[in-house]
PDB file of C-alpha atoms and ligand atoms in Angstrom:
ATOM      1  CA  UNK A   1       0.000   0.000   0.000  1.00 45.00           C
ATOM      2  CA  UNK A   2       2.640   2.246   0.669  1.00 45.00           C
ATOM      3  CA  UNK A   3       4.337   2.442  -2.437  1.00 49.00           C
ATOM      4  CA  UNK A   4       1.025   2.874  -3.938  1.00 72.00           C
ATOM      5  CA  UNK A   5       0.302   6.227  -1.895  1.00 92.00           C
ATOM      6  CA  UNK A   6      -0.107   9.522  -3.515  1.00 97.00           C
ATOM      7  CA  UNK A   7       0.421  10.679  -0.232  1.00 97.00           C
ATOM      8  CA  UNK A   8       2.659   9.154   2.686  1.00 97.00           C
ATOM      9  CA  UNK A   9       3.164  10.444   6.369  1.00 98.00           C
ATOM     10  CA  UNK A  10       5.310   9.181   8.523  1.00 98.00           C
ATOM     11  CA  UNK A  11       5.699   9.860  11.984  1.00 98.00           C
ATOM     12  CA  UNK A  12       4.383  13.924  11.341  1.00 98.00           C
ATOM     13  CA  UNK A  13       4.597  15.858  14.633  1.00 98.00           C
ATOM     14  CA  UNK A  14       4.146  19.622  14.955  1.00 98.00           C
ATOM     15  CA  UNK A  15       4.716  21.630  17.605  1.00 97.00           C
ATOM     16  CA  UNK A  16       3.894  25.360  18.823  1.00 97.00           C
ATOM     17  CA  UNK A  17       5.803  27.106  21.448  1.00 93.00           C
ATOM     18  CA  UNK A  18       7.180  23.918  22.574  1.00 87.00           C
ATOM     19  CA  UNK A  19       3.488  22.580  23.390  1.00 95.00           C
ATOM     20  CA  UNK A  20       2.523  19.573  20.791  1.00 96.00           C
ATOM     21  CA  UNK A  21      -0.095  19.344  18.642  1.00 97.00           C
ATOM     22  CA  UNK A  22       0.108  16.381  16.645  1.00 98.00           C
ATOM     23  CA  UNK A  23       2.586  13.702  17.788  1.00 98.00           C
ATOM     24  CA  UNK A  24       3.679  10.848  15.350  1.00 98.00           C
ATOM     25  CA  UNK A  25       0.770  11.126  13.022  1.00 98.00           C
ATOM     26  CA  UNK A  26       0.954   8.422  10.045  1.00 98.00           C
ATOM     27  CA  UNK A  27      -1.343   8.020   6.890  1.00 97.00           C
ATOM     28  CA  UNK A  28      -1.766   6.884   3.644  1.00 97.00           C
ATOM     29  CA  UNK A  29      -3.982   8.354   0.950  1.00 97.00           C
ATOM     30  CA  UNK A  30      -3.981   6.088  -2.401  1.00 96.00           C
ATOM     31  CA  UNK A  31      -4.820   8.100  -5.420  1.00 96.00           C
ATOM     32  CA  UNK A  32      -8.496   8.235  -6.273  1.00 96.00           C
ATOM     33  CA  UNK A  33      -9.502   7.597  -2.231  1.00 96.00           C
ATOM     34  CA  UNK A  34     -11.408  10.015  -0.612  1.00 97.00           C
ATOM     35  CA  UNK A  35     -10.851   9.473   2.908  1.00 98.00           C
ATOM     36  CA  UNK A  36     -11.884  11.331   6.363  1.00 98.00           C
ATOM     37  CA  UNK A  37      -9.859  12.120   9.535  1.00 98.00           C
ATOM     38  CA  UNK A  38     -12.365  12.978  12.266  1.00 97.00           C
ATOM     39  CA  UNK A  39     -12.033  14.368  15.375  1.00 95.00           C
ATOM     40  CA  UNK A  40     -13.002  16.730  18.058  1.00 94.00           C
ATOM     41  CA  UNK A  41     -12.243  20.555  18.221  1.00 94.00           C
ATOM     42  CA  UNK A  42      -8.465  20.751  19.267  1.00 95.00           C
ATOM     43  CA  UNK A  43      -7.917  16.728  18.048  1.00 97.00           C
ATOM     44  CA  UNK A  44      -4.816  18.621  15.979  1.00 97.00           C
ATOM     45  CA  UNK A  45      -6.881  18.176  12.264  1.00 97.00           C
ATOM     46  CA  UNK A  46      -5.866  22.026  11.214  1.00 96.00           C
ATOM     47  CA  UNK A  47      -2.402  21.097  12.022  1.00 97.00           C
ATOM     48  CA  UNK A  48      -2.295  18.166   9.993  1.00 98.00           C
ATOM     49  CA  UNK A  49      -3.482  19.588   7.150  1.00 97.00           C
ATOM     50  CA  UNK A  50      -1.444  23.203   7.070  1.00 96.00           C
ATOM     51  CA  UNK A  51       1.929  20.635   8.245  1.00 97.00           C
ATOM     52  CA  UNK A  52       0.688  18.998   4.634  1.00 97.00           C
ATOM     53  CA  UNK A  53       0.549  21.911   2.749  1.00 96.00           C
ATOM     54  CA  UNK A  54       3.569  23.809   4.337  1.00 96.00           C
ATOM     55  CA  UNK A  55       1.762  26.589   6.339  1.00 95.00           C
ATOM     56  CA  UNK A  56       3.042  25.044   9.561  1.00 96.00           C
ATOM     57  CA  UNK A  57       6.773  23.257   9.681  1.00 95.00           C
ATOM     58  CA  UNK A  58       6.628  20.384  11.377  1.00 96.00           C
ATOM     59  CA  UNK A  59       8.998  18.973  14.189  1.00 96.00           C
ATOM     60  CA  UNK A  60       9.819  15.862  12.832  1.00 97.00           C
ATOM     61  CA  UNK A  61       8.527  13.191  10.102  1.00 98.00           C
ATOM     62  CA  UNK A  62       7.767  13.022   6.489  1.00 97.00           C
ATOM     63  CA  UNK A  63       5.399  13.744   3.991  1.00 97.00           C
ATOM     64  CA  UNK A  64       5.816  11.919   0.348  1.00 97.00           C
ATOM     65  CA  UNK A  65       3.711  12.609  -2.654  1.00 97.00           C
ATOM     66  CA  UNK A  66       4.399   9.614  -4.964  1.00 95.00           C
ATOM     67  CA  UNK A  67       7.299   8.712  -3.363  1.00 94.00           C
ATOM     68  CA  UNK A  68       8.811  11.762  -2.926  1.00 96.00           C
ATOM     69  CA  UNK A  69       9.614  13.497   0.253  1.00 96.00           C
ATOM     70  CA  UNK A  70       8.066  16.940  -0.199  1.00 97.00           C
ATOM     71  CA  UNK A  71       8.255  17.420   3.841  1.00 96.00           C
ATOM     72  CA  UNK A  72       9.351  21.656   4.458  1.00 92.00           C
ATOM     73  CA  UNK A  73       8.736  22.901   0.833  1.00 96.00           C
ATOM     74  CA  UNK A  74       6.972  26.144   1.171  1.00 96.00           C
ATOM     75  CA  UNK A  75       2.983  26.416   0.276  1.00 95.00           C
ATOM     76  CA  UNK A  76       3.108  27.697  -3.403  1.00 94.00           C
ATOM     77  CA  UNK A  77       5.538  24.887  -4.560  1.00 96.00           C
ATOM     78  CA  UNK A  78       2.942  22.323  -2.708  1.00 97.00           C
ATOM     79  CA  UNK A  79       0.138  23.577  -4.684  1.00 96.00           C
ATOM     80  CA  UNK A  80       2.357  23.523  -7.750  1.00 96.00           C
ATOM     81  CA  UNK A  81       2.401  19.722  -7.017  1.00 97.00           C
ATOM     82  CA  UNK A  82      -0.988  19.424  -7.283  1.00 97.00           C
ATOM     83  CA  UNK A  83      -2.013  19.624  -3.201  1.00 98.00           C
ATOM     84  CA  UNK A  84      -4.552  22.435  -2.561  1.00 97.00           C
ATOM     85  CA  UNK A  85      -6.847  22.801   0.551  1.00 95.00           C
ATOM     86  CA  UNK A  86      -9.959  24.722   1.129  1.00 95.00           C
ATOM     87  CA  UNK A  87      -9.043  26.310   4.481  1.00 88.00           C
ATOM     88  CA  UNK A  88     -10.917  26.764   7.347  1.00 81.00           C
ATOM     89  CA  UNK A  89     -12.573  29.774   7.702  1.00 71.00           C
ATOM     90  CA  UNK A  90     -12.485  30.312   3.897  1.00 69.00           C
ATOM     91  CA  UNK A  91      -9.574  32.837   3.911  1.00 78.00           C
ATOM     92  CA  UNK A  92     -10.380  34.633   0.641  1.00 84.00           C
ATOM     93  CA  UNK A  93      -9.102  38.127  -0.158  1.00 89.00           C
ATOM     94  CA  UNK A  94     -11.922  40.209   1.318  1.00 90.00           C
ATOM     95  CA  UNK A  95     -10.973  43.542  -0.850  1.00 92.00           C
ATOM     96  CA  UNK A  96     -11.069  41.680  -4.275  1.00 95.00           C
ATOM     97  CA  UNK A  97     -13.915  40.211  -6.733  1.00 97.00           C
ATOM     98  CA  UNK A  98     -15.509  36.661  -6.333  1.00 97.00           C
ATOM     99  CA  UNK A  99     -14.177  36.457  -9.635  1.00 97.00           C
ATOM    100  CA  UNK A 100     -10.623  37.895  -8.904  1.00 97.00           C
ATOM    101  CA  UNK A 101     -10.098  35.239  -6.640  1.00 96.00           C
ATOM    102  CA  UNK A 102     -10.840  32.656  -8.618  1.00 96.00           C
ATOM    103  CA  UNK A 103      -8.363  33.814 -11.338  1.00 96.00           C
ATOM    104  CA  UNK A 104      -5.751  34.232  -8.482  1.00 93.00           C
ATOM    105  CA  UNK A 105      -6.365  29.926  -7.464  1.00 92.00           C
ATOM    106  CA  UNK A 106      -5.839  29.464 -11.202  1.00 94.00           C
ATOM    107  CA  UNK A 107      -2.033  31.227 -11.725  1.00 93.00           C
ATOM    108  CA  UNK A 108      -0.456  28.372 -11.069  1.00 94.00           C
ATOM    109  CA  UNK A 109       1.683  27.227 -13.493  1.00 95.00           C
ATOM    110  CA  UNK A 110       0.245  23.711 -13.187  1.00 95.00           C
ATOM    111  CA  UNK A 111      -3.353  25.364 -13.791  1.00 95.00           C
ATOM    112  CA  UNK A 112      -3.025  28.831 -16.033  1.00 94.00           C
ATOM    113  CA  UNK A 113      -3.644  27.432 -19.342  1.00 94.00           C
ATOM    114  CA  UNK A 114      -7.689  25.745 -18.259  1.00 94.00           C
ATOM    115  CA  UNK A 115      -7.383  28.887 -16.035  1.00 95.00           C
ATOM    116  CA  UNK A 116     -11.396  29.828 -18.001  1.00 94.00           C
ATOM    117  CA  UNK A 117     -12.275  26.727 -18.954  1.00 96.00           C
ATOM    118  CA  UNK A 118     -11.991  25.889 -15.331  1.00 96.00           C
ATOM    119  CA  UNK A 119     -13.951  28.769 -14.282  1.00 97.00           C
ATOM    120  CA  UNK A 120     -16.627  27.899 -16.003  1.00 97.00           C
ATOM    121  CA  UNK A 121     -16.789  24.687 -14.724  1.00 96.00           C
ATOM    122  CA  UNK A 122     -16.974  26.046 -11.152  1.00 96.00           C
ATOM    123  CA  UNK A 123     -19.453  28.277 -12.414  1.00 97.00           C
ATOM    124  CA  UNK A 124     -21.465  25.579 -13.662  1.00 95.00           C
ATOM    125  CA  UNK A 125     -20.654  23.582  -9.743  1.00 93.00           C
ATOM    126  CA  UNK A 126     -21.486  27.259  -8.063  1.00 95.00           C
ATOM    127  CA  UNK A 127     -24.490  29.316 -10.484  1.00 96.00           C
ATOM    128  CA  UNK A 128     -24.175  31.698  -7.166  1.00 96.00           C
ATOM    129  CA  UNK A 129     -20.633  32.284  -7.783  1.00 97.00           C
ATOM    130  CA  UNK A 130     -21.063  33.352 -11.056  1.00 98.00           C
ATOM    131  CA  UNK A 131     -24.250  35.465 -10.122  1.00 98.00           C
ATOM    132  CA  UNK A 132     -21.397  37.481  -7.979  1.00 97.00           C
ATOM    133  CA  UNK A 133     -19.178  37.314  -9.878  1.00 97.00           C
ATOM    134  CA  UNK A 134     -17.826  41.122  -9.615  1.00 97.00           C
ATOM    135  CA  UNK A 135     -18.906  41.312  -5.442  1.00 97.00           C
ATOM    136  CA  UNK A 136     -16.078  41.830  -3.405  1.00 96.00           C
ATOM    137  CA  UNK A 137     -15.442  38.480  -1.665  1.00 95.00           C
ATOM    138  CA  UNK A 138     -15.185  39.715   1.854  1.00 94.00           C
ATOM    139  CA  UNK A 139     -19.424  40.552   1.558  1.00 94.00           C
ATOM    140  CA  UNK A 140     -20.367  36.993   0.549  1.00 94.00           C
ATOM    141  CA  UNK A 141     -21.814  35.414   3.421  1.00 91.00           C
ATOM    142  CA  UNK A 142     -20.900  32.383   4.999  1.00 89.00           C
ATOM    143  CA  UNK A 143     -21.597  29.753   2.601  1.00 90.00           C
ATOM    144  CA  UNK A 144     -20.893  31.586  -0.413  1.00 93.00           C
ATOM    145  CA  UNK A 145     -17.322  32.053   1.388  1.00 93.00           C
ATOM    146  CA  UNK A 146     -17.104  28.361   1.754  1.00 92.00           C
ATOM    147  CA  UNK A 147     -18.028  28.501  -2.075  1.00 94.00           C
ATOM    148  CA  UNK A 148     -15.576  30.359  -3.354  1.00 95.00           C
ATOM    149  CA  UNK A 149     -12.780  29.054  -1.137  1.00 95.00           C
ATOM    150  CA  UNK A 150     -13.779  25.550  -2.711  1.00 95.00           C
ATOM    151  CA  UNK A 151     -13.552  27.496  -6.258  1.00 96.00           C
ATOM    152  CA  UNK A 152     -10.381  28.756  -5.643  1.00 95.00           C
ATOM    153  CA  UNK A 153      -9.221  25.167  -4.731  1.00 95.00           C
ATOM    154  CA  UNK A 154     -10.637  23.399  -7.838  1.00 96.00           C
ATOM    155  CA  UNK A 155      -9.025  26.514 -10.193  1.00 97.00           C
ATOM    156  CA  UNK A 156      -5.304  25.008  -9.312  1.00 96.00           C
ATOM    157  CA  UNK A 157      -5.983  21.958 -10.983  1.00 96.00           C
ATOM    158  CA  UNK A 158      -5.244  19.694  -7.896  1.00 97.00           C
ATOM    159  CA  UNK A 159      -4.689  15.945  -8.064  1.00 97.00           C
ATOM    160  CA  UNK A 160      -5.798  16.253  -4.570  1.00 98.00           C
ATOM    161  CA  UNK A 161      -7.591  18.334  -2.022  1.00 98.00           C
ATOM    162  CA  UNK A 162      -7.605  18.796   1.617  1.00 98.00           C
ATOM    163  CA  UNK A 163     -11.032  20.049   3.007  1.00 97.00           C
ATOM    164  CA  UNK A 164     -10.725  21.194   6.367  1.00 96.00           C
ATOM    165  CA  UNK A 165     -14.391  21.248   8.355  1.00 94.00           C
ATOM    166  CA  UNK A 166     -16.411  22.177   4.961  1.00 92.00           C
ATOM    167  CA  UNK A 167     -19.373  22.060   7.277  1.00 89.00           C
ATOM    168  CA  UNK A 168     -18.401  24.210   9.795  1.00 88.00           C
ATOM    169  CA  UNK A 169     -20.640  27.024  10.459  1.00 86.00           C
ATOM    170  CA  UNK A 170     -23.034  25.815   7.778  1.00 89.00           C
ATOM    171  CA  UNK A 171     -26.765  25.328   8.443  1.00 90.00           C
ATOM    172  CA  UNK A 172     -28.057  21.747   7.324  1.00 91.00           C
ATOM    173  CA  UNK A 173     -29.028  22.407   3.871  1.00 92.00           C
ATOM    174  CA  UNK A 174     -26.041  23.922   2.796  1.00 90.00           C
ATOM    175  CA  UNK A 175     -23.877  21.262   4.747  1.00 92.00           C
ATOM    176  CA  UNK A 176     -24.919  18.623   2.285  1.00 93.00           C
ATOM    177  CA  UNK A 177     -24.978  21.103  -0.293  1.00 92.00           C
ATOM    178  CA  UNK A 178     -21.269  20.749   0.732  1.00 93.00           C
ATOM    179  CA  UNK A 179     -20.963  17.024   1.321  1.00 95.00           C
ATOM    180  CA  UNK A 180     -22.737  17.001  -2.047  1.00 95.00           C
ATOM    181  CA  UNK A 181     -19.792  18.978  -3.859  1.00 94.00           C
ATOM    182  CA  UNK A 182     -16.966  16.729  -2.265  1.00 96.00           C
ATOM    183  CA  UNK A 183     -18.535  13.912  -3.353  1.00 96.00           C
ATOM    184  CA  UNK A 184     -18.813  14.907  -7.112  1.00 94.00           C
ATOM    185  CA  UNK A 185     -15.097  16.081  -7.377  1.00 95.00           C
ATOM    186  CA  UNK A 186     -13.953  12.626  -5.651  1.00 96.00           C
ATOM    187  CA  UNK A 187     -16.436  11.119  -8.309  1.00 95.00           C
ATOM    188  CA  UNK A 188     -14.795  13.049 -11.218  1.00 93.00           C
ATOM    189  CA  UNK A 189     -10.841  11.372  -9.950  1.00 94.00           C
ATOM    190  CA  UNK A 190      -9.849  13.793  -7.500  1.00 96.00           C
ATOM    191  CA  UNK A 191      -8.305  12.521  -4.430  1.00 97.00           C
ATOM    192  CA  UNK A 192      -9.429  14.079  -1.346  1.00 98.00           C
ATOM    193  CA  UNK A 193      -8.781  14.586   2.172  1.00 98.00           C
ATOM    194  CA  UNK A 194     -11.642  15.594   4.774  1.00 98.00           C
ATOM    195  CA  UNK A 195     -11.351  16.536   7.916  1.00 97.00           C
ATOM    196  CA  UNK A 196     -13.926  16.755  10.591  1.00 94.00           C
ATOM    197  CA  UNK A 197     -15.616  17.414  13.197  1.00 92.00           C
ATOM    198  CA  UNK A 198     -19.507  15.638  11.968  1.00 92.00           C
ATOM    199  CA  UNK A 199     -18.368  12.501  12.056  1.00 94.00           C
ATOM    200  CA  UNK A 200     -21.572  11.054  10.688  1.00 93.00           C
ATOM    201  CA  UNK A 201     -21.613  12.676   7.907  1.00 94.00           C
ATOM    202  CA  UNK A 202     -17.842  12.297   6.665  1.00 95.00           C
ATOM    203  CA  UNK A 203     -17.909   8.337   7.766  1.00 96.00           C
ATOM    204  CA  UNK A 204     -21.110   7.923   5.261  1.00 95.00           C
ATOM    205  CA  UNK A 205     -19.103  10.105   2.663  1.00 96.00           C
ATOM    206  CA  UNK A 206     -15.667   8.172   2.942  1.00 97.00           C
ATOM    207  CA  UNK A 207     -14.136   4.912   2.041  1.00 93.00           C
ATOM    208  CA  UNK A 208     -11.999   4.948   5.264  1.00 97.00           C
ATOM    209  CA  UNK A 209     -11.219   6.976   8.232  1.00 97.00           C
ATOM    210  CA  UNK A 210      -8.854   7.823  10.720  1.00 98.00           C
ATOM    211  CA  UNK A 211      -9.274   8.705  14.199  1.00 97.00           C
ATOM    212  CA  UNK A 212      -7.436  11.688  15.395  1.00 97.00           C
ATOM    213  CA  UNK A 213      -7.472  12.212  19.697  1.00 97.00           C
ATOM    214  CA  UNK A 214      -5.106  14.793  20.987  1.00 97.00           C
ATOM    215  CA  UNK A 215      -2.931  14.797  18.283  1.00 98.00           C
ATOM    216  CA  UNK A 216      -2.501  10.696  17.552  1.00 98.00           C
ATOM    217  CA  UNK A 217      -4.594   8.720  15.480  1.00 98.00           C
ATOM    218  CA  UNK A 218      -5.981   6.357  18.190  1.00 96.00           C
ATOM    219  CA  UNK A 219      -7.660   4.059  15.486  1.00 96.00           C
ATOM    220  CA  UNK A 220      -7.871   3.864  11.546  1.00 97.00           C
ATOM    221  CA  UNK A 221     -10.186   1.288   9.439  1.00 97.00           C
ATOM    222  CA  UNK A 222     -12.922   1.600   7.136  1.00 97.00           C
ATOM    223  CA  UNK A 223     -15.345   3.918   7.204  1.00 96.00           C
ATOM    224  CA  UNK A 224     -18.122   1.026   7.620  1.00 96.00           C
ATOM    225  CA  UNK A 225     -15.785  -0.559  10.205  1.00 97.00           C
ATOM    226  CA  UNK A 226     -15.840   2.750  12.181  1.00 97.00           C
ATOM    227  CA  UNK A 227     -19.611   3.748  11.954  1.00 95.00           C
ATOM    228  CA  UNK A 228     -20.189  -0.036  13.482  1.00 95.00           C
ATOM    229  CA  UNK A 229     -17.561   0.706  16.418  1.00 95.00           C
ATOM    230  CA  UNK A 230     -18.753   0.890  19.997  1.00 94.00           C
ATOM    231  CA  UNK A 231     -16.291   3.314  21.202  1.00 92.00           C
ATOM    232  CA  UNK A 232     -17.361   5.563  18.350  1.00 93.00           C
ATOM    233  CA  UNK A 233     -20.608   5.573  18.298  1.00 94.00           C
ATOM    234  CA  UNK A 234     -20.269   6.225  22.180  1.00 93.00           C
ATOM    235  CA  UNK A 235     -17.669   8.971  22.013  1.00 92.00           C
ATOM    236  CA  UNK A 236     -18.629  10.376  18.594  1.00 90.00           C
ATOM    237  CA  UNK A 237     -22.204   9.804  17.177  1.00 89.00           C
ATOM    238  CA  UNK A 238     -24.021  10.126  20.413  1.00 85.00           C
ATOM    239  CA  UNK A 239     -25.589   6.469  20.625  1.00 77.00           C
TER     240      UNK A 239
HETATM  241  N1  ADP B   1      -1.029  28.891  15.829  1.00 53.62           N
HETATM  242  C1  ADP B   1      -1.112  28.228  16.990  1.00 53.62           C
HETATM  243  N2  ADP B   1      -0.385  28.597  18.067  1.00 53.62           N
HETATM  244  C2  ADP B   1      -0.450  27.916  19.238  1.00 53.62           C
HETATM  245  N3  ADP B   1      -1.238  26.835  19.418  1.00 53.62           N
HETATM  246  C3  ADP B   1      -1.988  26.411  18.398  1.00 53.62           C
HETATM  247  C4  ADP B   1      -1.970  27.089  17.121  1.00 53.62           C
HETATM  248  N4  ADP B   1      -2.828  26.427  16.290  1.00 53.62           N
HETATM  249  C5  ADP B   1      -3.340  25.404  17.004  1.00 53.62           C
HETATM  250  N5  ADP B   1      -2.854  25.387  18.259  1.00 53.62           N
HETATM  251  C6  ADP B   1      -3.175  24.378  19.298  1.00 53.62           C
HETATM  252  O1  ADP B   1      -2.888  23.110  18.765  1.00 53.62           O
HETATM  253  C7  ADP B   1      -3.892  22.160  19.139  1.00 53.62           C
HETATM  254  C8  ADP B   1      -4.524  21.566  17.875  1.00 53.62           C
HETATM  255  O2  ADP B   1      -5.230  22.588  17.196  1.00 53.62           O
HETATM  256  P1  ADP B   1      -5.842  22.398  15.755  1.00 53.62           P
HETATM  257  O3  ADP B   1      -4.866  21.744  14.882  1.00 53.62           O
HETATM  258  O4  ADP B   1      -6.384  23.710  15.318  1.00 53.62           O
HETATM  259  O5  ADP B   1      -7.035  21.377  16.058  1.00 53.62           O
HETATM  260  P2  ADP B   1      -8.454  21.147  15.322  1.00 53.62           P
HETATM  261  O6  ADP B   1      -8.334  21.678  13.938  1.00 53.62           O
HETATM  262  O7  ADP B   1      -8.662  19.670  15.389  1.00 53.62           O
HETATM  263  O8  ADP B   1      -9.475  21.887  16.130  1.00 53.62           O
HETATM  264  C9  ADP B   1      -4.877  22.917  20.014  1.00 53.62           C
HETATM  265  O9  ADP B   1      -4.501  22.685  21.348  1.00 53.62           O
HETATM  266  C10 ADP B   1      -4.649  24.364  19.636  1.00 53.62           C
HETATM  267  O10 ADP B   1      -4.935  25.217  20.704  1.00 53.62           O
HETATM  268 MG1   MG B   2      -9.476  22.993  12.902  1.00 53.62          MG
END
């Protein structure tokens, strides 16, 4: 399995001030899996993903796309490689167009020649987003936010993407309006990463999961194997 990973970690710890986070955290992601790491609010899941994608160094351990340690490379050359994540708390630039932003996701050298055809396909994903197109992005509401910062995501052309709490904030409808729009990228070959905090709902969406308590994934299986789990229905889906 491991040399079939399009993304390894081994042993990924990160630390701030001296006061840990995520201790010794290893994964696999195959290409083409869509798989869920759940956990509660300070579990260390915005951690793992940012160590991933360079915003945060990490103390120790590796991280291998294909084989190859990418571990420390800085955030643009990750997203060059074809990692992008849809941040949480959307993180768009507030003082420039829906449609501006978009544009900026798709300069990447791995993305700026579909940079229109792929905004019209996240037009087509987001009609809202192209209603706004020319609205500055920091007076979108919530869930338009969450939009565009999936937008943004798509328009670098990713081989894989890391969703971190797509949910959060959301009210129901427009959760599985989000669950919805995971799905259908992982259904059109796009390898993704979701993290967590409605279990439920990202066990049903997933092939497997991982566990993540404190910083350490305390257990790891499929995502059937984990819904079915007495400890996590206890701790996690309130049965
Ligand atoms: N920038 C930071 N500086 C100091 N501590 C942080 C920082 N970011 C996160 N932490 C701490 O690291 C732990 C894990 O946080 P985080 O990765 O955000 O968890 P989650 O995303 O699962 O809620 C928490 O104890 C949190 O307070
Ligand atoms: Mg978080």
């Amino acid at each position: 399995m491991l040399d079939a990973a399009l993304l390894s970690i081994d042993g990924l710890s990160v630390a701030y001030d001296g006061s840990s986070a995520l201790n010794g955290v290893s994964l696999q992601i195959r290409k083409g899996e869509l798989i869920c790491v759940v956990g509660a609010n300070g579990a260390g899941k915005t951690s793992l993903i940012r160590s991933i994608s360079g915003i945060v160094r990490s103390s120790s351990g590796t991280v291998k796309m294909n084989g190859v340690n990418i571990t420390g490379l800085p955030p643009w050359e990750i997203c060059e490689r074809g990692i992008a994540q849809v941040a949480e708390g959307r993180q768009s630039f507030g003082s420039l167009s829906v449609e501006e932003n978009l544009l900026l996701g798709g300069s990447l050298k791995r993305a700026k020649a579909y940079q229109f055809e792929t905004l019209e396909f996240v037009y087509q994903l987001f009609e809202r987003l192209r209603e706004r197109r020319r609205q500055l992005a920091g007076t979108l509401s919530g869930g338009e936010q969450q939009m565009l910062a999936i937008g943004r995501a798509i328009m670098s052309k990713p081989e894989m993407v890391m969703f971190d709490e797509p949910s959060i904030g959301l009210s129901p409808a427009l959760t599985d309006v989000m669950f919805g729009v995971v799905k259908s990228l992982h259904e059109q070959g796009i390898t993704v990463l979701l993290v967590e905090q409605n279990v439920a709902k990202s066990l049903a969406l997933s092939n497997r999961g991982y566990v993540l308590e404190n910083g350490s994934i305390v257990l790891h299986g499929s995502s059937q194997e984990l819904l079915n789990n007495s400890e996590i229905q206890r701790a996690y889906l309130g049965m």
